[in-house]
Every structure is written in structure tokens, then in C-alpha cells.
Amino acid sequence: MRTIDHWINGTAAASTSGSYGPVYNPATGEQQAQVGLASVAEVDAAVSAAKAAFTTWRSSSLSKRAEVMFRFHELVLQHRDEIANLLSSEHGKVPSDAAGELARGIENIEFACGIPQLMKGGYSEQASTGVDVYSIRQPLGVVAGITPFNFPAMVPMWMFANAIATGNTFVLKPSEKDPSVALLMARLLQEAGLPDGVFNVVQGDKVAVDRILEHPDIAAVSFVGSTPIARYIYATGTANGKRVQALGGAKNHMVVLPDADIDMAADAAVSAGYGSAGERCMAISVVVAVGDVADKLVPAIADRLPRLKVGPGTDPTAEMGPLITREHRDKVASYVAGAPAEGASVVVDGRHNDLPPEGFFLAPSLIDHVKPGMKAYDDEIFGPVLTVTRVDTYEEAVELVNRHQYGNGTAIFTRDGGAARQFQFDIQVGMVGINVPIPVPVAYYSFGGWKSSIFGDANIYGPAGIEFYTRTKTVTSRWPDPSTSSVDLGFPRTR
Ligand code: NAD
């Protein structure tokens, strides 16, 4: 059985813990490799390497750091197909999903290429007579990233591009379900000229995460994953004195007003509900149909589903791939199975399909008349199941969205600019789309939900990422008046 390693101090490091996790090919259901799950000692080795590399890396010039990022950007583009193939083989993404993930990840490297501009501080001349005050940004030291299975290339890039460019050294703990992309990125960073020890990968599970959370030499932790774990990471990391950003799960509502363009809304619901098999934290999972719009919208969505091609990532025409594991597929399917008993109606049942049973496939499902209190409404399903909740008015729609525990993303579909503007004012969600179903901010803004979708106040990537990975130092300075110098320097007195 092939074993997937760690990457410590610039080289592949075979796991020594004796503990392994399975890595499947979700399209075939076969275990294709095992990943070493790091022990405390292995995490410690990665942190030691990062700590040793910090002094030199933080002293490197901004232009040197930008140069590494530019070269890394070039290498990622050159290895686009190899990365996409890895995404497909371990996660199951179809080519369009893999390309989309990579494109949104690469934006973050582009952003980090501007590090000389981003690291600028502030300067106040003559705060008092002869006194200047200025602030500078400095890196934190060793920082760690813990990432989810659903974007094994993009979410690490959300973190390490800015973390490294700001002068920190980094320890990445990727998801143990699709661990290989992280190693390819480590090799490309090295080829781009990043010194050994600046970027390290420890594969692992809770043992590795817990060691990261308590390690005295780790200054900050970035986490993206499910809400229960995000809550735990935030509580434990901050109790240990670390700066922590922890992004959690979601239940994204798409509100469709009666005046919306039905074809536009149906196309958006299908791509945002079923893209990446619904395993996106910004996936639309609830359509909130206002007034009588559901009578036209539900059939329009249902009509589109048989045309959505489900298949393996090796099929260039496939539009939706398998789920990550058999257990997750079965859990997602259980929401469809349980819906009728709760009073909802299954319009399209994805469990009835002719997909290869050994792969972790589930075809798209559509459930109508779903209400709060039903499991299919309350839980984050994280699969290809779109539900429809019918409400009479705009106010009811807003109240529904605002009552949900999650507040990651939301969208409104309407032709009315005033209604859209009111929605952006009223809604208690961190990222809002207006006729845009998945409003993931571009890399020069920052990403973050509200409520149980985030713990702490630090959004991720973009300007918030630069803030998170740096701390400011403020200097107040006064120089002796040059005219009082015993050597005549010929300076006028400071006024
Ligand atoms: P997860 O929470 O199960 O795992 C995330 C990371 O935490 C992994 O690296 C995993 O090894 C680790 N982990 C898991 N259980 C742990 C435990 N008990 N103790 C310590 N560490 C543990 O999430 P997932 O299933 O990999 O990813 C899907 C979830 O991530 C969904 O809820 C999705 O909404 C969320 N997500 C959120 C965002 C966002 O930006 N808000 C983005 C992507 C995914």
C-alpha cells in the first residue's frame, strides 16, 4: 500500500507513528493509499523546523518574498493539470470543479505577490515637536493551518500565501481524506525558492491537531472546517494564548422574489446547489421561494436535474462527482429518506440512479415544502440535496434566514434594485450575493461568515489575512536637535 508522507524542513518525511488513515478514490470506492497520522513528536519536528527557519525568513526582503510568490504562481499554473488530477483522484472533483478550485486558490497567490504594498505601516511626522510616531507590521512567528477535505488546494492557499509572504513560517495539517495536494504544493514552493523549513506539512488527525493547539512555539492557528470542530479549535487555541481564526459550517439560503428571472434563478440554484456535489461551504442548500414563485421555480429546477451529468473526474464531460466517503454519502442520502416522514415532499430522489454502486455517488435530490424543525432544514447536509422552503413575503424570508444558526453566505434573486439593497441591509449573513448564488469574495476582499459560521473576529485571506498574520509595533521617536550637535552639520532647527 502506497504511503503518503509528511513534508518537514524541505524533505518528504516518512511517518513513524505507526498510525495510518485510508485514502480512497471516491469514484471507484477503492482505497488507493494510506496516510501517516502524525504523532506528537512528528508535529514537534515540523514546528522545530519552522521555528529554526523563522529568523532568516523574516529578515528576507519584501522583494525576495514577492519574488518567491511570483515564481510559485508560475509553477502552479504550469502544474495545473497535475494538481487537478490529484484533486480528482482523492476528492473526486470533476474537471470543471477542480479548475474552479484552483482558479480561486491562485487568486490568493496573486494577492500575496503584492506583499511590499500590503506590509506598509503608517507614519505621523511631528506628533509633538521633534517627535515622530510610526507603526510597522511584523510577522508572528510559526503559524499553523488546519484545513477541510472539500478544498484541499484552495483553502491552504487562503492561509499560507499571506502567512508566508508576511514573513511567518507555516505548518499545514491538511485533511487526512485528501492529503496529497499539500505535498505537491510543498515541492512547488521549494522549487520557487522558498527556504527549507518555511513551509511544512504534517498529515494527521486529532492527535496532530491537539498538539498544534497546545504547542508553545505556535503563535497562531487558522482553521476551516465544520462548526463543532471550529468551536473546539477556537476555545482550545485561545485558551492556550494563541491568535485563532476558525471558520465553520454553513446553510446558505437563496431567496427568490416573485419578480426574479426564473431561468436565471433555476440555473443558479442548480450550479450552486449541486456543484462539487454540494460539498462547498458556500453551496446553496435552501431555496427560499417567496409568494407563488415556487410553482414555476421548482419544476424549472427539477427539469434541469436529469441533464446534469454525474460521473468520475476522469470523464471530461462529467459535471458532478462522487461524495468524499461512503459514510458521508449514506448520511446525505438519509436526509432524503427521512424527508417524507417529516412532512416534506421529495421531488427528485437522487438515491435512485444507475451510477456505479462501488463509487461514493449520489445523484442530485430536490425536496420541496421543507420547514424549520425538519432535519433537512436545520442541519448542514453538505451534499447534493437542495431543499425548498415556501414563504409568503419578503419579511418572512428575511426572518427565516436570520433565525438560522449559520450565517456564511446568502443570495437574493430579483430584478428590483431597491429590494436587493434592502436585503443587503437586513440580512444577518457575512457574504451576500445579488443575483449571484455563490458570493465568495475575490482575494482582495476577505472571506467570513457570521454567527456559527465563524469563531473569533478574524476573517480569512485578503486584507484580513494580512492583519491576522502580522502584529503592529508602534515606534515613537525623537532625535536630538541637529543644531545642538557639537559637530556643525549645517541643519536648520526643527520647527
Ligand atoms: P472537519 O471539521 O471534519 O475537519 C476539518 C479539519 O479538522 C481536518 O483537518 C480534520 O482532520 C480536523 N478534525 C476533524 N475532527 C477533529 C477533531 N475531533 N479534533 C481535532 N481536529 C479534527 O471538516 P471537513 O468534513 O473536512 O470539511 C467540511 C466542513 O468544513 C463543512 O462543515 C464545511 O461547511 C466546512 N467548510 C467551511 C468553510 C468556510 O470557509 N467557512 C470552507 C470549507 C469547508
Coordinates of C-alpha atoms and ligand atoms in Angstrom, one line a residue:
M1 CA 0.0 0.0 0.0
R2 CA 1.4 3.4 -1.0
T3 CA 2.0 5.7 2.0
I4 CA 1.6 9.4 1.9
D5 CA 4.2 11.3 3.9
H6 CA 4.8 14.5 5.8
W7 CA 7.0 17.3 4.5
I8 CA 9.4 18.6 7.1
N9 CA 12.3 21.0 6.7
G10 CA 12.3 20.7 2.9
T11 CA 12.1 17.0 2.5
A12 CA 9.5 14.2 2.5
A13 CA 9.4 12.6 5.9
A14 CA 8.0 9.1 6.3
S15 CA 5.6 8.7 9.1
T16 CA 6.9 7.0 12.2
S17 CA 3.8 6.9 14.4
G18 CA 2.6 3.5 13.1
S19 CA -0.8 5.0 12.7
Y20 CA -2.4 5.4 9.3
G21 CA -5.6 6.6 7.7
P22 CA -7.2 5.3 4.5
V23 CA -7.2 7.5 1.3
Y24 CA -9.9 6.4 -1.1
N25 CA -10.6 7.1 -4.7
P26 CA -14.2 8.2 -4.2
A27 CA -15.2 7.4 -7.8
T28 CA -14.2 3.7 -7.5
G29 CA -14.6 3.2 -3.8
E30 CA -11.1 1.7 -3.6
Q31 CA -8.5 2.5 -1.0
Q32 CA -5.7 3.9 -3.1
A33 CA -3.2 4.8 -0.4
Q34 CA -2.7 5.2 3.4
V35 CA -1.7 8.5 5.0
G36 CA 0.6 8.6 8.0
L37 CA -1.1 10.2 11.0
A38 CA 1.4 12.3 12.9
S39 CA 2.4 11.6 16.5
V40 CA 3.2 14.5 18.9
A41 CA 6.9 14.0 18.1
E42 CA 6.3 14.4 14.4
V43 CA 4.4 17.6 14.9
D44 CA 7.1 18.8 17.2
A45 CA 9.7 18.1 14.5
A46 CA 7.8 20.2 12.0
V47 CA 7.4 23.1 14.4
S48 CA 11.1 23.0 15.3
A49 CA 11.9 23.2 11.6
A50 CA 9.6 26.2 11.2
K51 CA 11.0 27.9 14.3
A52 CA 14.5 27.5 13.1
A53 CA 13.6 28.9 9.6
F54 CA 11.8 31.9 11.0
T55 CA 14.7 34.2 11.9
T56 CA 16.2 34.1 8.4
W57 CA 12.9 34.2 6.6
R58 CA 11.5 37.2 8.5
S59 CA 14.8 39.0 7.7
S60 CA 14.4 38.4 3.9
S61 CA 13.5 41.4 1.9
L62 CA 10.0 42.1 0.8
S63 CA 11.1 41.9 -2.8
K64 CA 12.6 38.4 -2.2
R65 CA 9.4 37.2 -0.7
A66 CA 7.4 38.7 -3.6
E67 CA 9.8 37.0 -6.0
V68 CA 9.1 33.6 -4.4
M69 CA 5.4 34.2 -4.6
F70 CA 5.6 35.2 -8.3
R71 CA 7.6 32.1 -9.1
F72 CA 5.2 29.9 -7.1
H73 CA 2.3 31.4 -9.0
E74 CA 4.1 30.5 -12.3
L75 CA 4.8 26.9 -11.1
V76 CA 1.2 26.3 -10.0
L77 CA 0.0 27.4 -13.5
Q78 CA 2.5 25.0 -15.1
H79 CA 1.3 22.2 -12.8
R80 CA -2.4 23.0 -13.2
D81 CA -3.2 19.6 -14.7
E82 CA -1.2 17.6 -12.1
I83 CA -3.0 19.4 -9.3
A84 CA -6.4 19.0 -10.9
N85 CA -5.7 15.2 -11.3
L86 CA -4.8 14.9 -7.6
L87 CA -8.0 16.8 -6.7
S88 CA -10.0 14.5 -8.8
S89 CA -8.3 11.3 -7.6
E90 CA -8.6 11.9 -3.9
H91 CA -11.5 14.2 -3.6
G92 CA -13.5 13.1 -6.7
K93 CA -13.8 16.5 -8.3
V94 CA -14.9 16.7 -11.9
P95 CA -12.5 18.7 -14.2
S96 CA -14.7 21.9 -14.0
D97 CA -14.8 21.8 -10.2
A98 CA -11.0 21.2 -10.0
A99 CA -10.3 24.1 -12.4
G100 CA -12.6 26.4 -10.4
E101 CA -11.0 25.5 -7.1
L102 CA -7.5 26.1 -8.5
A103 CA -8.5 29.4 -10.1
R104 CA -9.9 30.7 -6.8
G105 CA -6.8 29.5 -4.9
I106 CA -4.4 31.1 -7.3
E107 CA -6.1 34.5 -6.7
N108 CA -4.6 34.3 -3.2
I109 CA -1.1 33.8 -4.5
E110 CA -1.6 36.8 -6.8
F111 CA -2.7 38.9 -3.9
A112 CA 0.3 37.8 -1.8
C113 CA 2.6 38.9 -4.7
G114 CA 1.7 42.5 -3.7
I115 CA 3.3 42.0 -0.2
P116 CA 5.6 45.1 -0.4
Q117 CA 2.5 47.2 -0.7
L118 CA 0.5 45.2 1.8
M119 CA 3.1 45.3 4.6
K120 CA 3.2 49.1 4.6
G121 CA 2.7 50.7 8.0
G122 CA 1.7 54.3 8.9
Y123 CA 3.8 57.4 9.8
S124 CA 2.9 60.6 11.6
E125 CA 5.6 63.3 11.4
Q126 CA 5.8 65.9 14.2
A127 CA 3.2 64.2 16.5
S128 CA 4.9 66.5 19.0
T129 CA 7.7 69.0 18.4
G130 CA 10.5 66.9 17.0
V131 CA 8.6 63.7 17.7
D132 CA 7.5 61.2 15.0
V133 CA 5.3 58.2 15.5
Y134 CA 5.1 55.3 13.1
S135 CA 3.7 51.7 13.0
I136 CA 5.3 48.8 11.4
R137 CA 3.9 45.3 10.7
Q138 CA 5.9 42.3 11.8
P139 CA 5.2 38.5 11.4
L140 CA 4.0 36.4 14.3
G141 CA 6.5 33.5 14.1
V142 CA 5.4 29.9 13.5
V143 CA 1.7 29.8 12.4
A144 CA -0.4 26.7 11.6
G145 CA -3.2 25.9 9.3
I146 CA -5.8 23.1 9.7
T147 CA -7.9 22.5 6.6
P148 CA -11.0 20.6 5.5
F149 CA -11.3 18.0 2.8
N150 CA -13.5 19.9 0.4
F151 CA -10.9 22.4 -1.0
P152 CA -7.5 20.7 -0.4
A153 CA -5.7 23.2 -2.7
M154 CA -7.7 26.4 -2.3
V155 CA -8.2 26.6 1.5
P156 CA -4.5 26.0 2.3
M157 CA -3.7 28.8 -0.3
W158 CA -6.2 31.1 1.6
M159 CA -3.8 30.7 4.5
F160 CA -0.2 30.1 3.6
A161 CA 0.1 32.6 0.7
N162 CA -0.4 35.5 3.1
A163 CA 1.2 33.8 6.1
I164 CA 4.5 33.2 4.3
A165 CA 4.5 36.5 2.4
T166 CA 4.2 38.4 5.6
G167 CA 7.3 36.6 6.9
N168 CA 5.9 33.8 9.1
T169 CA 6.8 30.1 8.8
F170 CA 4.0 27.7 8.4
V171 CA 2.9 24.2 9.4
L172 CA -0.1 22.8 7.4
K173 CA -2.2 20.0 8.7
P174 CA -4.4 19.1 5.7
S175 CA -7.5 16.9 5.8
E176 CA -6.4 13.3 6.1
K177 CA -9.0 12.4 3.5
D178 CA -7.2 14.1 0.6
P179 CA -3.6 14.8 1.8
S180 CA -1.5 14.7 -1.4
V181 CA -2.1 18.1 -2.9
A182 CA -0.4 19.7 0.1
L183 CA 2.8 17.8 -0.6
L184 CA 2.8 18.9 -4.3
M185 CA 2.4 22.5 -3.1
A186 CA 5.4 22.0 -0.7
R187 CA 7.5 20.8 -3.6
L188 CA 6.5 23.7 -5.8
L189 CA 7.2 26.2 -3.1
Q190 CA 10.7 24.7 -2.7
E191 CA 11.2 24.9 -6.5
A192 CA 10.1 28.6 -6.3
G193 CA 13.0 29.3 -3.9
L194 CA 11.3 29.1 -0.5
P195 CA 13.9 28.2 2.0
D196 CA 13.6 24.8 3.7
G197 CA 11.5 24.8 6.9
V198 CA 9.4 27.8 5.9
F199 CA 6.5 25.6 4.8
N200 CA 5.9 22.2 6.4
V201 CA 3.1 19.6 6.1
V202 CA 2.1 17.2 8.9
Q203 CA -0.5 14.7 7.9
G204 CA -2.8 13.7 10.8
D205 CA -5.9 13.6 12.8
K206 CA -7.0 14.9 16.2
V207 CA -3.6 13.9 17.7
A208 CA -1.8 16.3 15.4
V209 CA -4.4 19.0 15.8
D210 CA -4.3 18.8 19.6
R211 CA -0.5 19.1 19.6
I212 CA -0.8 22.2 17.3
L213 CA -3.3 23.7 19.7
E214 CA -1.1 23.3 22.7
H215 CA 2.4 23.8 21.2
P216 CA 4.1 26.7 22.9
D217 CA 6.0 27.7 19.7
I218 CA 2.9 28.1 17.6
A219 CA 1.7 31.7 17.7
A220 CA -1.5 31.5 15.6
V221 CA -3.8 28.9 14.2
S222 CA -6.1 29.2 11.1
F223 CA -8.8 26.7 10.9
V224 CA -11.5 26.0 8.3
G225 CA -13.9 23.0 8.8
S226 CA -17.1 22.1 10.5
T227 CA -18.7 24.1 13.2
P228 CA -18.3 21.7 16.1
I229 CA -14.5 21.4 15.4
A230 CA -14.2 25.2 14.7
R231 CA -15.7 25.9 18.1
Y232 CA -13.3 23.5 19.7
I233 CA -10.3 24.9 17.9
Y234 CA -11.2 28.4 18.8
A235 CA -11.8 27.6 22.5
T236 CA -8.7 25.5 22.9
G237 CA -6.3 27.6 20.9
T238 CA -7.2 30.9 22.5
A239 CA -7.1 29.2 26.0
N240 CA -3.5 28.4 25.1
G241 CA -2.8 32.0 24.3
K242 CA -2.8 31.7 20.5
R243 CA -4.4 34.0 17.9
V244 CA -7.1 31.9 16.3
Q245 CA -9.3 32.3 13.3
A246 CA -11.8 29.4 13.0
L247 CA -14.3 29.2 10.1
G248 CA -17.1 26.7 10.4
G249 CA -20.1 25.2 8.6
A250 CA -23.0 26.7 6.7
K251 CA -26.5 26.5 5.5
N252 CA -26.8 29.0 2.7
H253 CA -30.2 30.3 1.7
M254 CA -31.1 31.7 -1.8
V255 CA -34.1 33.9 -1.6
V256 CA -36.1 34.2 -4.8
L257 CA -38.6 37.0 -5.1
P258 CA -41.7 36.7 -7.3
D259 CA -40.2 39.1 -9.9
A260 CA -37.0 37.1 -10.4
D261 CA -35.9 35.7 -13.8
I262 CA -36.9 32.1 -13.4
D263 CA -34.4 30.6 -15.8
M264 CA -31.5 32.6 -14.3
A265 CA -32.6 31.6 -10.7
A266 CA -33.0 27.9 -11.7
D267 CA -29.6 27.8 -13.4
A268 CA -28.0 29.4 -10.3
A269 CA -29.8 27.0 -7.9
V270 CA -28.5 24.0 -9.9
S271 CA -24.9 25.1 -10.2
A272 CA -24.7 26.4 -6.6
G273 CA -26.7 23.5 -5.1
Y274 CA -25.0 20.6 -6.8
G275 CA -21.6 21.9 -8.0
S276 CA -18.8 20.0 -6.3
A277 CA -21.6 17.6 -5.2
G278 CA -22.9 20.2 -2.7
E279 CA -19.6 19.8 -0.7
R280 CA -18.9 23.5 -0.7
C281 CA -19.3 25.7 2.4
M282 CA -20.9 28.3 0.1
A283 CA -23.2 25.8 -1.6
I284 CA -26.8 26.9 -1.8
S285 CA -28.7 24.3 0.2
V286 CA -32.1 26.1 0.8
V287 CA -34.1 27.9 -1.9
V288 CA -36.5 30.3 -0.1
A289 CA -39.3 30.8 -2.6
V290 CA -41.4 34.0 -1.9
G291 CA -45.1 34.2 -2.9
D292 CA -46.0 31.9 -5.8
V293 CA -42.6 31.8 -7.4
A294 CA -42.1 28.1 -6.2
D295 CA -44.8 27.0 -8.6
K296 CA -42.6 27.9 -11.5
L297 CA -39.2 27.6 -9.9
V298 CA -39.4 24.0 -8.5
P299 CA -40.4 22.5 -11.9
A300 CA -37.6 24.5 -13.6
I301 CA -35.0 23.1 -11.2
A302 CA -36.4 19.6 -11.4
D303 CA -36.3 19.7 -15.3
R304 CA -32.7 20.5 -15.2
L305 CA -31.6 17.7 -12.9
P306 CA -31.8 14.7 -15.3
R307 CA -29.5 16.7 -17.7
L308 CA -26.8 17.1 -15.0
K309 CA -24.1 14.5 -15.8
V310 CA -22.9 12.7 -12.7
G311 CA -19.6 10.8 -13.2
P312 CA -16.0 10.3 -12.2
G313 CA -13.4 13.1 -12.6
T314 CA -11.7 11.1 -15.3
D315 CA -14.7 11.8 -17.5
P316 CA -14.2 15.2 -19.1
T317 CA -17.9 15.6 -19.6
A318 CA -18.9 14.9 -16.0
E319 CA -20.5 17.8 -14.2
M320 CA -20.8 16.4 -10.7
G321 CA -18.6 13.8 -9.0
P322 CA -19.0 11.5 -6.0
L323 CA -19.0 12.3 -2.3
I324 CA -15.9 12.1 -0.2
T325 CA -16.6 8.8 1.6
R326 CA -19.2 6.0 1.6
E327 CA -20.3 7.0 5.2
H328 CA -20.8 10.6 4.2
R329 CA -22.8 9.6 1.0
D330 CA -25.1 7.4 3.2
K331 CA -25.6 10.2 5.7
V332 CA -26.5 12.6 3.0
A333 CA -28.9 10.1 1.5
S334 CA -30.6 9.6 4.9
Y335 CA -31.9 13.2 4.7
V336 CA -33.7 12.3 1.5
A337 CA -35.0 9.1 3.1
G338 CA -36.3 10.9 6.2
A339 CA -37.9 13.9 4.5
P340 CA -41.4 12.4 3.7
A341 CA -42.0 11.4 7.4
E342 CA -41.2 14.9 8.4
G343 CA -43.9 16.3 6.0
A344 CA -41.7 17.4 3.1
S345 CA -42.1 16.1 -0.5
V346 CA -39.2 14.6 -2.4
V347 CA -39.5 16.0 -6.0
V348 CA -36.3 14.3 -7.3
D349 CA -34.8 11.4 -5.4
G350 CA -31.0 11.0 -6.2
R351 CA -30.8 7.7 -4.5
H352 CA -32.5 6.1 -7.5
N353 CA -29.8 6.2 -10.1
D354 CA -27.7 3.9 -12.3
L355 CA -24.3 5.1 -11.1
P356 CA -21.6 2.6 -10.2
P357 CA -22.5 1.4 -6.7
E358 CA -18.9 0.9 -5.6
G359 CA -18.2 4.6 -6.0
F360 CA -19.5 7.1 -3.5
F361 CA -22.0 8.6 -5.9
L362 CA -25.4 10.1 -5.1
A363 CA -27.4 11.8 -7.9
P364 CA -29.0 15.2 -7.2
S365 CA -32.1 15.4 -4.9
L366 CA -34.7 18.1 -4.6
I367 CA -37.0 18.3 -1.6
D368 CA -40.0 20.8 -1.5
H369 CA -42.0 22.1 1.4
V370 CA -39.1 21.9 3.9
K371 CA -39.6 23.9 7.1
P372 CA -37.6 24.8 10.2
G373 CA -37.6 21.9 12.7
M374 CA -37.1 19.3 10.0
K375 CA -33.6 17.7 9.9
A376 CA -33.2 18.6 6.2
Y377 CA -33.7 22.2 7.1
D378 CA -31.8 22.5 10.4
D379 CA -28.6 20.5 9.6
E380 CA -25.8 21.3 7.2
I381 CA -26.3 18.3 4.8
F382 CA -23.1 19.0 2.7
G383 CA -24.2 17.0 -0.3
P384 CA -26.2 17.2 -3.5
V385 CA -29.6 17.8 -1.8
L386 CA -31.4 21.1 -2.4
T387 CA -34.4 21.9 -0.3
V388 CA -37.2 24.5 -1.0
T389 CA -38.9 26.4 1.8
R390 CA -42.0 28.4 0.7
V391 CA -42.8 31.7 2.4
D392 CA -45.4 34.3 1.6
T393 CA -43.5 37.5 2.0
Y394 CA -40.0 39.1 1.8
E395 CA -40.2 39.8 5.6
E396 CA -40.8 36.1 6.3
A397 CA -37.8 35.2 4.0
V398 CA -35.5 37.6 5.9
E399 CA -36.7 36.3 9.3
L400 CA -36.1 32.7 8.2
V401 CA -32.6 33.4 7.1
N402 CA -31.8 35.5 10.2
R403 CA -33.1 32.8 12.6
H404 CA -30.8 30.1 11.2
Q405 CA -27.8 29.3 13.4
Y406 CA -25.4 29.6 10.3
G407 CA -24.7 32.9 8.5
N408 CA -22.0 32.1 6.0
G409 CA -23.4 33.1 2.6
T410 CA -26.8 34.0 1.1
A411 CA -28.2 35.3 -2.1
I412 CA -31.3 37.2 -3.4
F413 CA -32.7 36.8 -6.9
T414 CA -34.8 39.8 -8.0
R415 CA -35.0 42.4 -10.7
D416 CA -35.7 45.1 -8.1
G417 CA -32.6 47.1 -7.1
G418 CA -34.4 48.6 -4.1
A419 CA -35.4 45.1 -2.8
A420 CA -31.8 43.9 -3.2
R421 CA -30.4 46.9 -1.4
Q422 CA -32.9 46.4 1.5
F423 CA -31.8 42.7 1.6
Q424 CA -28.2 43.5 2.0
F425 CA -29.1 45.9 4.8
D426 CA -31.4 43.5 6.6
I427 CA -29.7 40.1 6.3
Q428 CA -27.5 38.7 9.1
V429 CA -25.1 36.8 7.0
G430 CA -21.4 37.6 6.2
M431 CA -21.4 37.3 2.5
V432 CA -24.3 38.3 0.2
G433 CA -24.9 37.7 -3.5
I434 CA -27.3 39.8 -5.6
N435 CA -28.3 37.6 -8.5
V436 CA -25.0 35.8 -7.7
P437 CA -25.6 32.5 -5.9
I438 CA -22.1 31.9 -4.5
P439 CA -20.7 35.2 -3.4
V440 CA -17.2 34.1 -2.4
P441 CA -15.3 37.4 -2.2
V442 CA -12.4 37.9 -4.6
A443 CA -9.0 37.6 -2.9
Y444 CA -8.5 41.3 -2.4
Y445 CA -11.6 41.4 -0.1
S446 CA -11.8 38.9 2.8
F447 CA -14.0 35.8 3.5
G448 CA -16.0 35.2 6.6
G449 CA -19.5 34.3 7.7
W450 CA -21.4 35.4 10.8
K451 CA -22.9 33.5 13.7
S452 CA -22.0 29.8 14.0
S453 CA -20.1 30.0 10.7
I454 CA -17.1 31.7 12.3
F455 CA -15.5 31.9 15.8
G456 CA -13.5 34.9 16.7
D457 CA -13.5 38.1 14.7
A458 CA -10.8 37.5 12.1
N459 CA -11.9 36.9 8.6
I460 CA -9.7 34.9 6.3
Y461 CA -7.5 36.0 3.3
G462 CA -7.2 39.4 1.6
P463 CA -6.6 42.4 3.9
A464 CA -7.9 40.5 6.9
G465 CA -5.3 37.8 6.3
I466 CA -2.5 40.3 6.3
E467 CA -3.9 41.7 9.6
F468 CA -4.2 38.2 11.1
Y469 CA -0.6 37.1 10.2
T470 CA 1.1 40.3 11.4
R471 CA 1.2 42.4 14.6
T472 CA 1.9 46.0 14.7
K473 CA 4.7 47.7 16.5
T474 CA 4.4 51.4 17.1
V475 CA 7.5 53.5 17.4
T476 CA 7.7 56.9 19.0
S477 CA 11.0 58.6 18.1
R478 CA 12.8 61.8 18.9
W479 CA 16.2 62.7 17.6
P480 CA 18.5 65.3 19.2
D481 CA 18.1 68.7 17.5
P482 CA 20.9 68.7 14.9
S483 CA 21.7 72.4 15.6
T484 CA 22.8 71.4 19.2
S485 CA 25.3 68.9 17.8
S486 CA 28.9 69.6 18.7
V487 CA 29.7 69.0 15.1
D488 CA 28.3 71.7 12.8
L489 CA 26.1 69.6 10.4
G490 CA 24.6 72.8 8.9
F491 CA 21.0 71.7 9.7
P492 CA 18.2 74.2 10.5
R493 CA 16.3 73.8 13.7
T494 CA 13.2 71.5 13.6
R495 CA 10.1 73.7 13.7
Ligands
NAD1 P1 -14.0 18.7 9.7 O1 -14.3 19.7 10.7 O2 -14.4 17.3 9.9 O3 -12.4 18.6 9.5 C1 -11.6 19.8 9.3 C2 -10.2 19.6 9.9 O4 -10.3 19.3 11.3 C3 -9.5 18.4 9.3 O5 -8.1 18.7 9.1 C4 -9.6 17.3 10.3 O6 -8.5 16.4 10.4 C5 -9.7 18.1 11.6 N1 -10.5 17.4 12.6 C6 -11.6 16.7 12.4 N2 -12.1 16.2 13.6 C7 -11.4 16.7 14.6 C8 -11.4 16.6 16.0 N3 -12.3 15.9 16.6 N4 -10.4 17.2 16.7 C9 -9.5 17.9 16.1 N5 -9.4 18.1 14.7 C10 -10.3 17.5 14.0 O7 -14.5 19.3 8.3 P2 -14.5 18.5 6.9 O8 -15.5 17.4 6.9 O9 -13.1 18.2 6.5 O10 -15.0 19.7 6.0 C11 -16.3 20.0 5.8 C12 -16.8 21.1 6.7 O11 -16.0 22.3 6.5 C13 -18.2 21.6 6.4 O12 -18.9 21.8 7.6 C14 -18.0 22.9 5.6 O13 -19.1 23.8 5.7 C15 -16.8 23.4 6.3 N6 -16.1 24.4 5.5 C16 -16.2 25.7 5.8 C17 -15.6 26.7 5.1 C18 -15.7 28.1 5.4 O14 -14.9 28.9 4.8 N7 -16.5 28.5 6.4 C19 -14.8 26.3 3.9 C20 -14.8 24.9 3.6 C21 -15.4 24.0 4.4

